[in-house]
Short mmCIF file of C-alpha atoms and ligand atoms in Angstrom, two decimals:
data_model
loop_
_atom_site.label_atom_id
_atom_site.label_comp_id
_atom_site.label_asym_id
_atom_site.label_seq_id
_atom_site.Cartn_x
_atom_site.Cartn_y
_atom_site.Cartn_z
CA MET K 1 -71.83 37.61 19.10
CA ASP K 2 -72.02 33.84 17.00
CA MET K 3 -71.65 35.56 13.27
CA GLN K 4 -71.50 32.39 11.41
CA ALA K 5 -74.84 30.76 13.64
CA VAL K 6 -76.14 34.79 12.57
CA LEU K 7 -75.78 34.72 9.10
CA GLU K 8 -77.46 30.44 9.01
CA GLU K 9 -80.65 31.89 10.08
CA ILE K 10 -80.96 34.71 8.37
CA HIS K 11 -80.16 31.89 5.31
CA GLU K 12 -83.23 30.44 6.55
CA ALA K 13 -85.57 32.86 7.84
CA VAL K 14 -85.48 34.05 3.82
CA ARG K 15 -85.29 30.59 1.83
CA PRO K 16 -88.69 30.76 1.23
CA MET K 17 -88.04 34.40 -0.68
CA ILE K 18 -84.98 32.40 -3.55
CA GLY K 19 -86.33 33.02 -6.53
CA SER K 20 -88.13 36.30 -5.82
CA GLY K 21 -88.36 39.14 -8.00
CA THR K 22 -86.70 39.57 -11.70
CA VAL K 23 -83.89 39.27 -12.85
CA ALA K 24 -82.47 41.94 -14.85
CA GLU K 25 -84.34 41.77 -18.60
CA TYR K 26 -82.97 45.10 -20.36
CA ILE K 27 -79.34 43.37 -20.13
CA PRO K 28 -79.83 40.22 -22.20
CA ARG K 29 -76.60 38.35 -19.89
CA LEU K 30 -78.37 39.03 -16.70
CA ALA K 31 -81.60 37.24 -17.73
CA ALA K 32 -80.31 34.11 -18.59
CA VAL K 33 -78.85 33.67 -14.01
CA ASN K 34 -80.58 31.62 -12.29
CA PRO K 35 -82.58 33.26 -10.28
CA ASP K 36 -82.59 29.94 -7.67
CA GLN K 37 -79.16 31.64 -5.63
CA PHE K 38 -78.67 33.45 -2.83
CA GLY K 39 -75.03 34.36 -0.73
CA MET K 40 -74.20 36.67 2.31
CA SER K 41 -70.61 36.89 3.78
CA VAL K 42 -69.76 38.93 6.48
CA VAL K 43 -66.25 40.44 6.76
CA MET K 44 -65.37 41.65 9.99
CA ASN K 45 -62.99 44.78 11.21
CA ASP K 46 -60.62 41.97 13.01
CA GLY K 47 -60.35 40.33 9.26
CA THR K 48 -63.25 37.48 10.74
CA SER K 49 -65.06 36.65 7.44
CA TYR K 50 -68.21 34.55 7.34
CA GLY K 51 -70.38 33.28 4.65
CA VAL K 52 -73.62 31.35 3.74
CA GLY K 53 -75.39 29.69 0.16
CA ASP K 54 -73.72 30.95 -2.55
CA CYS K 55 -71.30 33.10 -0.97
CA GLU K 56 -68.53 31.81 -3.90
CA VAL K 57 -70.54 32.47 -6.56
CA PRO K 58 -69.02 35.07 -8.63
CA PHE K 59 -71.54 36.98 -9.64
CA SER K 60 -72.25 40.36 -12.19
CA ILE K 61 -71.26 43.83 -9.77
CA GLN K 62 -72.68 46.06 -12.00
CA SER K 63 -73.38 49.40 -10.04
CA ILE K 64 -71.28 48.47 -6.96
CA SER K 65 -68.36 49.00 -8.94
CA LYS K 66 -69.45 52.66 -8.93
CA VAL K 67 -68.89 52.71 -5.08
CA PHE K 68 -65.22 51.56 -6.09
CA THR K 69 -64.91 54.32 -8.89
CA LEU K 70 -65.83 57.67 -6.48
CA VAL K 71 -62.69 56.05 -4.26
CA LEU K 72 -60.69 55.73 -6.56
CA THR K 73 -61.04 59.46 -7.80
CA LEU K 74 -61.25 60.31 -4.59
CA ASP K 75 -57.67 59.14 -3.52
CA ARG K 76 -56.30 60.21 -6.94
CA ASP K 77 -58.06 64.00 -7.39
CA GLY K 78 -59.31 64.87 -3.95
CA ASP K 79 -62.42 66.93 -4.08
CA GLU K 80 -62.35 67.53 -7.72
CA ILE K 81 -65.07 64.98 -9.31
CA TRP K 82 -67.63 67.76 -6.78
CA THR K 83 -67.46 70.16 -10.23
CA ARG K 84 -68.96 67.77 -12.20
CA VAL K 85 -71.27 66.05 -9.77
CA GLY K 86 -73.40 66.33 -7.57
CA ARG K 87 -74.00 64.41 -4.01
CA GLU K 88 -77.58 64.84 -3.39
CA PRO K 89 -80.35 61.74 -3.86
CA SER K 90 -81.97 61.29 -7.51
CA GLY K 91 -85.00 59.93 -6.32
CA ALA K 92 -85.17 58.79 -9.79
CA ALA K 93 -84.60 55.49 -11.42
CA PHE K 94 -81.02 54.32 -12.00
CA ASN K 95 -80.62 55.34 -15.59
CA SER K 96 -83.05 58.60 -15.59
CA LEU K 97 -82.01 61.00 -17.54
CA ALA K 98 -84.85 63.35 -16.91
CA GLN K 99 -82.49 66.03 -13.83
CA LEU K 100 -79.47 66.30 -16.76
CA GLU K 101 -81.50 68.38 -18.48
CA TYR K 102 -82.73 71.20 -15.71
CA LYS K 103 -79.45 71.03 -13.63
CA ARG K 104 -76.92 71.42 -17.33
CA GLY K 105 -75.12 68.06 -17.52
CA ILE K 106 -74.41 67.42 -13.47
CA PRO K 107 -76.29 64.43 -12.33
CA ARG K 108 -77.87 64.53 -8.75
CA ASN K 109 -75.02 62.06 -7.44
CA PRO K 110 -72.32 60.01 -8.22
CA PHE K 111 -73.66 56.48 -8.08
CA MET K 112 -76.91 57.06 -10.64
CA ASN K 113 -75.99 55.77 -14.66
CA ALA K 114 -75.27 59.63 -15.11
CA GLY K 115 -73.05 60.32 -12.22
CA ALA K 116 -70.93 57.33 -13.24
CA LEU K 117 -70.40 58.11 -16.47
CA VAL K 118 -68.66 60.79 -15.14
CA VAL K 119 -67.45 59.32 -12.84
CA THR K 120 -65.28 57.20 -15.56
CA ASP K 121 -64.49 59.97 -17.58
CA HIS K 122 -62.73 61.29 -14.66
CA LEU K 123 -60.85 58.61 -13.90
CA LEU K 124 -59.86 58.09 -17.40
CA GLY K 125 -58.61 61.06 -17.65
CA LEU K 126 -56.02 60.34 -14.32
CA SER K 127 -55.50 57.31 -16.10
CA GLU K 128 -54.92 55.64 -19.61
CA ALA K 129 -55.65 52.64 -18.54
CA GLY K 130 -59.45 52.75 -18.31
CA GLU K 131 -60.71 49.82 -15.45
CA GLN K 132 -57.48 48.73 -14.58
CA PRO K 133 -56.57 50.98 -11.86
CA LEU K 134 -60.67 49.27 -10.70
CA LEU K 135 -59.12 46.01 -11.27
CA GLU K 136 -56.51 46.56 -8.67
CA LEU K 137 -57.71 47.67 -6.31
CA LEU K 138 -61.28 44.99 -6.34
CA ARG K 139 -58.29 41.89 -6.55
CA ALA K 140 -55.62 43.40 -4.01
CA GLU K 141 -58.40 44.25 -1.52
CA ALA K 142 -60.48 40.95 -2.00
CA GLY K 143 -57.19 39.52 -1.72
CA ASN K 144 -58.05 37.56 -4.94
CA PRO K 145 -56.08 38.11 -8.42
CA ALA K 146 -58.95 36.18 -10.15
CA ILE K 147 -61.17 39.56 -10.09
CA ALA K 148 -62.27 40.00 -13.71
CA PRO K 149 -64.78 41.36 -15.81
CA ASP K 150 -66.76 38.65 -17.49
CA PRO K 151 -66.68 39.94 -20.88
CA LEU K 152 -69.85 38.83 -22.43
CA VAL K 153 -72.14 40.79 -19.77
CA ALA K 154 -69.62 43.50 -21.09
CA ALA K 155 -70.45 43.24 -24.57
CA SER K 156 -74.49 41.82 -23.69
CA GLU K 157 -74.47 45.54 -21.96
CA ALA K 158 -73.06 47.48 -25.42
CA ASP K 159 -75.69 45.67 -27.39
CA HIS K 160 -78.32 47.06 -25.31
CA ALA K 161 -76.53 50.68 -24.83
CA ASP K 162 -79.83 52.87 -26.70
CA ARG K 163 -80.41 54.55 -22.62
CA ASN K 164 -76.59 54.50 -21.19
CA SER K 165 -75.44 56.05 -24.57
CA SER K 166 -78.63 58.33 -24.67
CA ILE K 167 -77.44 60.12 -20.98
CA ALA K 168 -73.25 59.92 -22.35
CA TYR K 169 -74.68 61.97 -25.42
CA LEU K 170 -76.28 64.16 -22.75
CA LEU K 171 -73.54 64.44 -20.78
CA SER K 172 -71.30 65.25 -23.91
CA SER K 173 -73.66 68.64 -25.44
CA PHE K 174 -73.31 69.70 -21.73
CA GLY K 175 -69.74 69.65 -22.10
CA ASN K 176 -69.88 67.39 -18.79
CA LEU K 177 -67.39 64.23 -21.26
CA ARG K 178 -63.68 65.16 -21.51
CA ASN K 179 -62.89 61.74 -22.84
CA PRO K 180 -65.08 60.82 -26.26
CA VAL K 181 -69.05 58.95 -25.18
CA GLY K 182 -67.64 55.89 -27.03
CA ASP K 183 -64.76 55.47 -25.05
CA VAL K 184 -66.31 55.90 -21.35
CA LEU K 185 -69.72 53.72 -22.23
CA ALA K 186 -66.92 50.84 -23.30
CA HIS K 187 -65.23 51.81 -19.81
CA TYR K 188 -67.80 51.67 -18.19
CA PHE K 189 -69.57 48.94 -19.57
CA GLU K 190 -66.47 46.86 -18.08
CA GLN K 191 -66.84 47.98 -14.63
CA CYS K 192 -69.98 46.90 -14.38
CA ALA K 193 -69.60 43.21 -15.89
CA ILE K 194 -66.86 42.59 -13.40
CA ALA K 195 -67.54 39.84 -11.62
CA MET K 196 -66.91 38.58 -8.04
CA SER K 197 -68.97 37.51 -5.33
CA THR K 198 -70.39 38.23 -2.31
CA ARG K 199 -66.84 37.32 -0.02
CA ASP K 200 -65.00 39.06 -2.58
CA LEU K 201 -67.24 41.84 -2.25
CA ALA K 202 -67.35 42.30 1.55
CA ALA K 203 -63.74 41.73 1.77
CA ALA K 204 -63.32 44.56 -0.60
CA GLY K 205 -65.46 47.34 1.18
CA ALA K 206 -63.74 46.20 4.57
CA PHE K 207 -61.76 49.70 4.49
CA LEU K 208 -65.11 51.04 4.22
CA ALA K 209 -66.19 49.80 7.37
CA ARG K 210 -62.52 50.85 9.18
CA GLY K 211 -62.33 54.66 8.64
CA GLY K 212 -60.80 53.77 4.76
CA ILE K 213 -57.91 51.46 6.68
CA ARG K 214 -56.99 48.25 5.53
CA GLN K 215 -56.66 45.50 8.17
CA ASP K 216 -52.73 46.42 7.81
CA GLY K 217 -53.30 49.72 9.12
CA THR K 218 -52.40 50.95 5.96
CA PRO K 219 -54.41 53.98 4.50
CA VAL K 220 -56.85 53.78 0.78
CA LEU K 221 -58.73 56.55 1.60
CA SER K 222 -58.89 59.52 4.80
CA PRO K 223 -61.13 59.03 7.18
CA ARG K 224 -62.61 61.91 5.89
CA GLN K 225 -63.15 60.74 2.34
CA ALA K 226 -64.77 57.06 4.09
CA LYS K 227 -66.73 59.15 5.64
CA ARG K 228 -67.78 61.16 2.93
CA VAL K 229 -68.28 57.84 0.49
CA ASN K 230 -70.96 55.96 3.07
CA ALA K 231 -72.30 59.14 3.08
CA VAL K 232 -73.36 59.28 0.00
CA MET K 233 -73.81 55.33 -0.19
CA LEU K 234 -76.66 56.37 2.74
CA THR K 235 -78.32 58.56 0.42
CA ALA K 236 -78.20 57.37 -2.65
CA GLY K 237 -77.08 53.34 -3.10
CA PHE K 238 -80.56 52.28 -3.90
CA TYR K 239 -81.42 54.56 -6.89
CA ASP K 240 -85.53 55.75 -5.47
CA ALA K 241 -85.27 53.41 -2.95
CA ALA K 242 -82.69 54.75 -0.69
CA ALA K 243 -84.76 56.24 1.79
CA GLU K 244 -86.48 52.42 1.99
CA PHE K 245 -82.74 51.26 2.06
CA ALA K 246 -82.71 53.87 4.94
CA TYR K 247 -86.03 52.78 6.67
CA ARG K 248 -85.64 48.93 6.60
CA VAL K 249 -82.08 48.73 7.61
CA GLY K 250 -80.43 51.36 8.38
CA LEU K 251 -76.75 51.42 6.98
CA PRO K 252 -74.42 52.40 3.95
CA GLY K 253 -74.91 50.39 1.07
CA LYS K 254 -74.85 50.52 -2.59
CA SER K 255 -77.20 47.52 -4.33
CA GLY K 256 -76.27 46.44 -8.42
CA VAL K 257 -78.58 44.94 -10.64
CA GLY K 258 -76.96 41.97 -10.77
CA GLY K 259 -78.54 41.96 -7.73
CA GLY K 260 -75.51 42.20 -5.55
CA ILE K 261 -75.88 44.59 -2.30
CA LEU K 262 -72.90 45.69 -0.05
CA ALA K 263 -73.50 47.39 2.91
CA ILE K 264 -71.20 48.65 5.39
CA VAL K 265 -71.45 48.78 9.28
CA PRO K 266 -69.17 51.45 10.21
CA GLY K 267 -66.80 50.70 12.90
CA LYS K 268 -67.68 46.54 12.52
CA CYS K 269 -67.97 45.41 9.52
CA SER K 270 -68.80 44.49 6.10
CA ILE K 271 -71.11 42.85 4.19
CA CYS K 272 -72.25 42.12 1.40
CA VAL K 273 -75.43 39.94 -0.39
CA TRP K 274 -75.88 38.31 -4.10
CA GLY K 275 -80.18 37.32 -4.85
CA PRO K 276 -80.63 38.25 -8.42
CA GLY K 277 -84.04 38.56 -8.37
CA LEU K 278 -84.74 42.73 -8.43
CA ASP K 279 -87.99 45.30 -6.64
CA SER K 280 -89.42 47.41 -8.69
CA SER K 281 -86.28 50.05 -8.09
CA GLY K 282 -83.89 47.69 -8.99
CA ASN K 283 -82.41 46.23 -5.60
CA SER K 284 -82.37 42.95 -4.52
CA MET K 285 -85.39 41.53 -2.93
CA ILE K 286 -83.94 39.14 -0.57
CA GLY K 287 -81.04 41.10 -0.48
CA MET K 288 -82.66 44.08 1.06
CA ALA K 289 -84.86 41.39 3.53
CA ALA K 290 -81.39 39.25 4.06
CA LEU K 291 -80.59 42.62 5.28
CA ASP K 292 -83.18 44.21 7.11
CA GLU K 293 -82.75 40.38 8.93
CA PHE K 294 -79.25 41.64 9.70
CA THR K 295 -79.77 44.98 11.96
CA SER K 296 -83.04 44.03 13.00
CA ARG K 297 -80.92 40.76 14.90
CA THR K 298 -77.86 42.07 15.81
CA GLY K 299 -78.66 45.55 16.46
CA TRP K 300 -75.97 46.99 13.64
CA SER K 301 -77.31 49.78 12.11
CA VAL K 302 -76.69 53.13 11.96
CA PHE K 303 -79.17 54.64 13.88
N1 LIG U 1 -74.62 48.34 -15.62
C1 LIG U 1 -76.01 48.75 -15.79
C2 LIG U 1 -76.42 49.50 -16.37
O1 LIG U 1 -75.50 50.65 -16.42
C3 LIG U 1 -75.89 49.28 -13.68
C4 LIG U 1 -77.36 49.53 -13.74
C5 LIG U 1 -76.84 48.93 -12.34
O2 LIG U 1 -76.14 48.35 -11.69
O3 LIG U 1 -77.63 50.45 -11.00
O4 LIG U 1 -77.82 50.26 -16.53
#
Protein backbone atom coordinates (compact mmCIF):
# COMPACT_ATOMS: atom_id res chain seq x y z
CA MET A 1 0.00 0.00 0.00
CA ASP A 2 1.31 3.47 -0.91
CA MET A 3 0.64 5.13 2.48
CA GLN A 4 1.68 8.60 1.34
CA ALA A 5 -0.85 8.38 -1.51
CA VAL A 6 -3.55 7.19 0.92
CA LEU A 7 -2.90 10.19 3.18
CA GLU A 8 -2.99 12.58 0.23
CA GLU A 9 -6.32 11.14 -0.91
CA ILE A 10 -7.71 11.53 2.59
CA HIS A 11 -6.45 15.11 2.71
CA GLU A 12 -8.36 15.85 -0.51
CA ALA A 13 -11.48 14.07 0.74
CA VAL A 14 -11.67 16.05 3.99
CA ARG A 15 -10.46 19.39 2.60
CA PRO A 16 -14.01 20.82 2.43
CA MET A 17 -14.30 20.21 6.18
CA ILE A 18 -11.23 22.24 7.14
CA GLY A 19 -12.35 24.89 9.61
CA SER A 20 -15.58 23.12 10.60
CA GLY A 21 -16.52 22.60 14.22
CA THR A 22 -15.88 24.91 17.16
CA VAL A 23 -12.52 25.51 18.82
CA ALA A 24 -12.46 24.89 22.58
CA GLU A 25 -13.65 28.19 23.97
CA TYR A 26 -13.45 27.47 27.69
CA ILE A 27 -9.64 27.72 27.50
CA PRO A 28 -9.16 31.20 25.92
CA ARG A 29 -5.70 30.41 24.61
CA LEU A 30 -7.11 27.46 22.65
CA ALA A 31 -9.95 29.64 21.36
CA ALA A 32 -7.28 31.80 19.70
CA VAL A 33 -5.96 28.93 17.53
CA ASN A 34 -6.53 29.31 13.77
CA PRO A 35 -9.24 26.72 12.98
CA ASP A 36 -8.23 26.38 9.31
CA GLN A 37 -5.54 23.80 9.92
CA PHE A 38 -5.32 20.08 9.30
CA GLY A 39 -2.48 17.63 9.68
CA MET A 40 -2.19 13.87 9.69
CA SER A 41 0.73 11.49 10.28
CA VAL A 42 1.21 7.75 10.23
CA VAL A 43 4.18 5.89 11.73
CA MET A 44 4.40 2.30 10.54
CA ASN A 45 5.66 -0.44 12.82
CA ASP A 46 8.90 -0.60 10.80
CA GLY A 47 9.50 3.06 11.69
CA THR A 48 8.68 4.68 8.36
CA SER A 49 6.60 7.78 8.73
CA TYR A 50 4.25 9.65 6.44
CA GLY A 51 2.47 12.96 6.78
CA VAL A 52 0.24 15.49 5.06
CA GLY A 53 -0.91 19.06 5.65
CA ASP A 54 0.09 20.75 8.88
CA CYS A 55 1.68 17.57 10.21
CA GLU A 56 4.66 19.42 11.63
CA VAL A 57 2.76 22.23 13.36
CA PRO A 58 2.74 21.83 17.16
CA PHE A 59 -0.66 21.95 18.84
CA SER A 60 -1.90 21.50 22.39
CA ILE A 61 -2.13 17.76 23.08
CA GLN A 62 -4.57 18.28 25.98
CA SER A 63 -6.21 14.97 26.92
CA ILE A 64 -4.00 12.87 24.66
CA SER A 65 -1.47 13.34 27.50
CA LYS A 66 -3.75 11.08 29.57
CA VAL A 67 -2.68 8.03 27.55
CA PHE A 68 0.95 8.64 28.43
CA THR A 69 0.40 9.42 32.11
CA LEU A 70 -1.52 6.13 32.35
CA VAL A 71 1.35 4.36 30.58
CA LEU A 72 3.86 5.81 33.07
CA THR A 73 1.71 4.82 36.04
CA LEU A 74 1.25 1.25 34.81
CA ASP A 75 4.95 0.97 34.07
CA ARG A 76 6.05 2.29 37.48
CA ASP A 77 3.38 0.90 39.74
CA GLY A 78 1.60 -1.92 37.92
CA ASP A 79 -2.12 -2.36 38.58
CA GLU A 80 -2.14 -0.20 41.73
CA ILE A 81 -3.88 2.67 39.92
CA TRP A 82 -6.98 0.52 39.40
CA THR A 83 -7.70 0.68 43.13
CA ARG A 84 -8.29 4.43 42.65
CA VAL A 85 -9.80 4.69 39.15
CA GLY A 86 -12.26 2.51 37.23
CA ARG A 87 -11.96 1.46 33.60
CA GLU A 88 -15.51 1.63 32.33
CA PRO A 89 -16.79 4.07 29.72
CA SER A 90 -18.41 7.08 31.36
CA GLY A 91 -21.06 8.00 28.81
CA ALA A 92 -20.53 11.49 30.23
CA ALA A 93 -18.75 14.67 29.21
CA PHE A 94 -14.98 14.85 29.72
CA ASN A 95 -15.35 17.28 32.61
CA SER A 96 -18.39 15.68 34.25
CA LEU A 97 -18.42 15.33 38.01
CA ALA A 98 -21.91 13.81 38.27
CA GLN A 99 -20.72 10.22 38.71
CA LEU A 100 -18.10 11.10 41.29
CA GLU A 101 -20.66 11.69 44.01
CA TYR A 102 -22.39 8.32 43.82
CA LYS A 103 -19.17 6.42 43.00
CA ARG A 104 -17.73 7.90 46.20
CA GLY A 105 -14.80 9.63 44.53
CA ILE A 106 -13.73 6.79 42.21
CA PRO A 107 -13.72 8.14 38.63
CA ARG A 108 -15.16 5.89 35.93
CA ASN A 109 -11.95 5.79 33.88
CA PRO A 110 -8.49 7.40 33.63
CA PHE A 111 -9.32 9.39 30.48
CA MET A 112 -12.04 11.65 31.83
CA ASN A 113 -10.72 14.66 33.72
CA ALA A 114 -11.57 13.22 37.14
CA GLY A 115 -9.67 10.01 36.40
CA ALA A 116 -6.73 11.86 34.88
CA LEU A 117 -6.42 14.04 37.98
CA VAL A 118 -6.15 10.88 40.09
CA VAL A 119 -3.51 9.47 37.71
CA THR A 120 -1.57 12.75 37.93
CA ASP A 121 -1.79 12.57 41.72
CA HIS A 122 -0.62 8.94 41.67
CA LEU A 123 2.34 9.82 39.44
CA LEU A 124 3.26 12.69 41.76
CA GLY A 125 3.41 10.14 44.56
CA LEU A 126 5.82 8.04 42.50
CA SER A 127 8.06 10.92 41.46
CA GLU A 128 8.54 14.38 42.89
CA ALA A 129 9.43 15.70 39.47
CA GLY A 130 5.83 16.09 38.30
CA GLU A 131 5.50 16.30 34.56
CA GLN A 132 9.21 15.66 33.95
CA PRO A 133 8.81 11.86 33.48
CA LEU A 134 6.03 12.56 30.98
CA LEU A 135 8.19 15.00 29.03
CA GLU A 136 11.08 12.53 29.04
CA LEU A 137 8.84 9.76 27.71
CA LEU A 138 7.33 11.94 24.96
CA ARG A 139 10.68 13.41 23.90
CA ALA A 140 12.35 10.02 23.79
CA GLU A 141 9.57 8.24 21.91
CA ALA A 142 9.03 11.11 19.46
CA GLY A 143 12.77 11.68 19.03
CA ASN A 144 12.20 15.39 19.60
CA PRO A 145 13.99 16.97 22.59
CA ALA A 146 12.22 20.30 21.97
CA ILE A 147 8.81 19.03 23.13
CA ALA A 148 7.60 21.22 26.02
CA PRO A 149 4.47 22.64 27.62
CA ASP A 150 3.18 25.95 26.27
CA PRO A 151 3.18 28.11 29.41
CA LEU A 152 0.49 30.42 28.00
CA VAL A 153 -1.92 27.51 27.50
CA ALA A 154 -1.21 26.17 30.99
CA ALA A 155 -1.78 29.64 32.49
CA SER A 156 -4.95 30.14 30.46
CA GLU A 157 -6.33 26.86 31.75
CA ALA A 158 -5.33 27.65 35.32
CA ASP A 159 -7.15 31.00 35.02
CA HIS A 160 -10.37 29.26 33.96
CA ALA A 161 -10.24 26.26 36.24
CA ASP A 162 -13.55 26.34 38.11
CA ARG A 163 -14.68 23.03 36.70
CA ASN A 164 -11.41 21.10 37.14
CA SER A 165 -10.96 22.63 40.60
CA SER A 166 -14.44 21.42 41.59
CA ILE A 167 -13.59 17.92 40.41
CA ALA A 168 -10.28 17.95 42.29
CA TYR A 169 -11.84 19.17 45.54
CA LEU A 170 -14.57 16.54 45.29
CA LEU A 171 -11.92 13.84 44.74
CA SER A 172 -10.01 15.18 47.70
CA SER A 173 -13.13 15.19 49.87
CA PHE A 174 -13.43 11.44 49.24
CA GLY A 175 -9.75 10.94 50.09
CA ASN A 176 -8.80 10.09 46.50
CA LEU A 177 -6.11 12.77 46.18
CA ARG A 178 -2.93 12.39 48.21
CA ASN A 179 -1.26 15.64 47.22
CA PRO A 180 -2.56 19.19 47.71
CA VAL A 181 -5.31 20.04 45.22
CA GLY A 182 -3.34 23.04 43.90
CA ASP A 183 -0.27 20.90 43.11
CA VAL A 184 -2.28 18.25 41.32
CA LEU A 185 -4.11 20.85 39.22
CA ALA A 186 -0.90 22.69 38.33
CA HIS A 187 0.77 19.48 37.13
CA TYR A 188 -2.36 18.42 35.25
CA PHE A 189 -2.52 21.75 33.39
CA GLU A 190 1.17 21.51 32.46
CA GLN A 191 0.63 18.02 31.06
CA CYS A 192 -2.37 19.12 29.01
CA ALA A 193 -0.47 22.18 27.72
CA ILE A 194 2.33 20.14 26.11
CA ALA A 195 2.64 21.09 22.44
CA MET A 196 3.41 18.43 19.83
CA SER A 197 2.84 17.93 16.11
CA THR A 198 0.93 14.99 14.62
CA ARG A 199 4.30 13.61 13.55
CA ASP A 200 5.61 13.77 17.14
CA LEU A 201 2.48 12.16 18.57
CA ALA A 202 2.22 9.37 16.01
CA ALA A 203 5.87 8.52 16.76
CA ALA A 204 5.37 8.79 20.52
CA GLY A 205 2.40 6.39 20.45
CA ALA A 206 4.01 3.88 18.08
CA PHE A 207 4.92 1.44 20.87
CA LEU A 208 1.20 0.89 21.45
CA ALA A 209 0.92 -0.52 17.93
CA ARG A 210 3.87 -2.83 18.65
CA GLY A 211 2.50 -4.44 21.82
CA GLY A 212 4.38 -2.00 24.08
CA ILE A 213 7.74 -2.50 22.36
CA ARG A 214 9.92 0.15 20.71
CA GLN A 215 11.26 -0.34 17.23
CA ASP A 216 14.66 -1.27 18.69
CA GLY A 217 13.06 -4.11 20.66
CA THR A 218 13.18 -2.49 24.12
CA PRO A 219 9.91 -2.36 26.07
CA VAL A 220 7.96 0.69 27.21
CA LEU A 221 5.23 -1.62 28.52
CA SER A 222 4.67 -5.35 28.53
CA PRO A 223 2.43 -6.65 25.72
CA ARG A 224 -0.23 -7.37 28.33
CA GLN A 225 -0.16 -3.77 29.60
CA ALA A 226 -0.17 -2.35 26.08
CA LYS A 227 -3.21 -4.47 25.28
CA ARG A 228 -4.95 -2.99 28.31
CA VAL A 229 -4.08 0.63 27.44
CA ASN A 230 -5.45 0.07 23.92
CA ALA A 231 -8.61 -1.44 25.44
CA VAL A 232 -9.19 1.61 27.64
CA MET A 233 -8.58 3.88 24.63
CA LEU A 234 -11.19 1.96 22.65
CA THR A 235 -13.82 2.08 25.38
CA ALA A 236 -13.14 5.47 26.97
CA GLY A 237 -10.97 7.55 24.63
CA PHE A 238 -13.68 9.86 23.26
CA TYR A 239 -15.65 11.19 26.21
CA ASP A 240 -19.32 10.41 25.65
CA ALA A 241 -18.68 9.45 22.01
CA ALA A 242 -16.49 6.34 22.47
CA ALA A 243 -19.10 4.13 20.84
CA GLU A 244 -19.53 6.60 17.98
CA PHE A 245 -15.76 6.49 17.33
CA ALA A 246 -15.80 2.67 17.46
CA TYR A 247 -18.72 2.70 15.03
CA ARG A 248 -17.20 5.13 12.56
CA VAL A 249 -13.48 4.35 12.88
CA GLY A 250 -13.06 1.11 14.82
CA LEU A 251 -9.70 1.73 16.47
CA PRO A 252 -8.35 2.43 19.96
CA GLY A 253 -7.83 6.18 20.17
CA LYS A 254 -7.68 9.23 22.38
CA SER A 255 -8.78 12.72 21.56
CA GLY A 256 -8.00 16.07 23.14
CA VAL A 257 -9.81 19.41 23.09
CA GLY A 258 -6.83 20.89 21.22
CA GLY A 259 -8.27 19.00 18.23
CA GLY A 260 -5.81 16.10 18.13
CA ILE A 261 -6.62 12.40 17.97
CA LEU A 262 -4.10 9.61 18.45
CA ALA A 263 -5.30 6.27 17.04
CA ILE A 264 -3.61 2.88 17.08
CA VAL A 265 -3.83 0.05 14.55
CA PRO A 266 -2.43 -2.82 16.65
CA GLY A 267 0.27 -4.69 14.76
CA LYS A 268 0.46 -2.11 11.99
CA CYS A 269 0.82 1.59 12.74
CA SER A 270 0.15 4.61 14.90
CA ILE A 271 -1.83 7.55 13.49
CA CYS A 272 -2.28 11.11 14.65
CA VAL A 273 -4.66 13.62 13.11
CA TRP A 274 -5.29 17.24 14.05
CA GLY A 275 -7.90 19.85 13.22
CA PRO A 276 -8.87 22.36 15.95
CA GLY A 277 -12.65 22.46 15.28
CA LEU A 278 -14.53 20.20 17.71
CA ASP A 279 -17.93 18.52 17.63
CA SER A 280 -20.38 18.76 20.52
CA SER A 281 -18.59 15.94 22.40
CA GLY A 282 -15.22 17.70 22.21
CA ASN A 283 -13.70 15.52 19.47
CA SER A 284 -12.03 16.96 16.36
CA MET A 285 -14.66 17.00 13.63
CA ILE A 286 -12.26 16.68 10.72
CA GLY A 287 -10.15 14.23 12.72
CA MET A 288 -13.05 11.83 13.09
CA ALA A 289 -13.80 12.15 9.36
CA ALA A 290 -10.17 11.61 8.35
CA LEU A 291 -9.86 8.49 10.51
CA ASP A 292 -13.17 7.19 9.16
CA GLU A 293 -11.69 7.64 5.66
CA PHE A 294 -8.45 5.97 6.76
CA THR A 295 -10.01 2.77 8.11
CA SER A 296 -12.53 2.59 5.26
CA ARG A 297 -9.80 2.95 2.60
CA THR A 298 -7.20 0.66 4.20
CA GLY A 299 -9.53 -1.84 5.85
CA TRP A 300 -7.32 -1.49 8.94
CA SER A 301 -9.64 -1.53 11.89
CA VAL A 302 -9.93 -3.84 14.86
CA PHE A 303 -13.39 -4.89 13.62
N1 LIG B 1 -7.10 20.40 29.81
C1 LIG B 1 -8.44 20.06 29.41
C2 LIG B 1 -9.39 20.15 30.58
O1 LIG B 1 -9.06 19.69 31.63
C3 LIG B 1 -8.41 18.71 28.81
C4 LIG B 1 -9.70 18.34 28.23
C5 LIG B 1 -9.57 17.39 27.10
O2 LIG B 1 -8.76 17.50 26.22
O3 LIG B 1 -10.40 16.48 27.13
O4 LIG B 1 -10.45 20.64 30.49
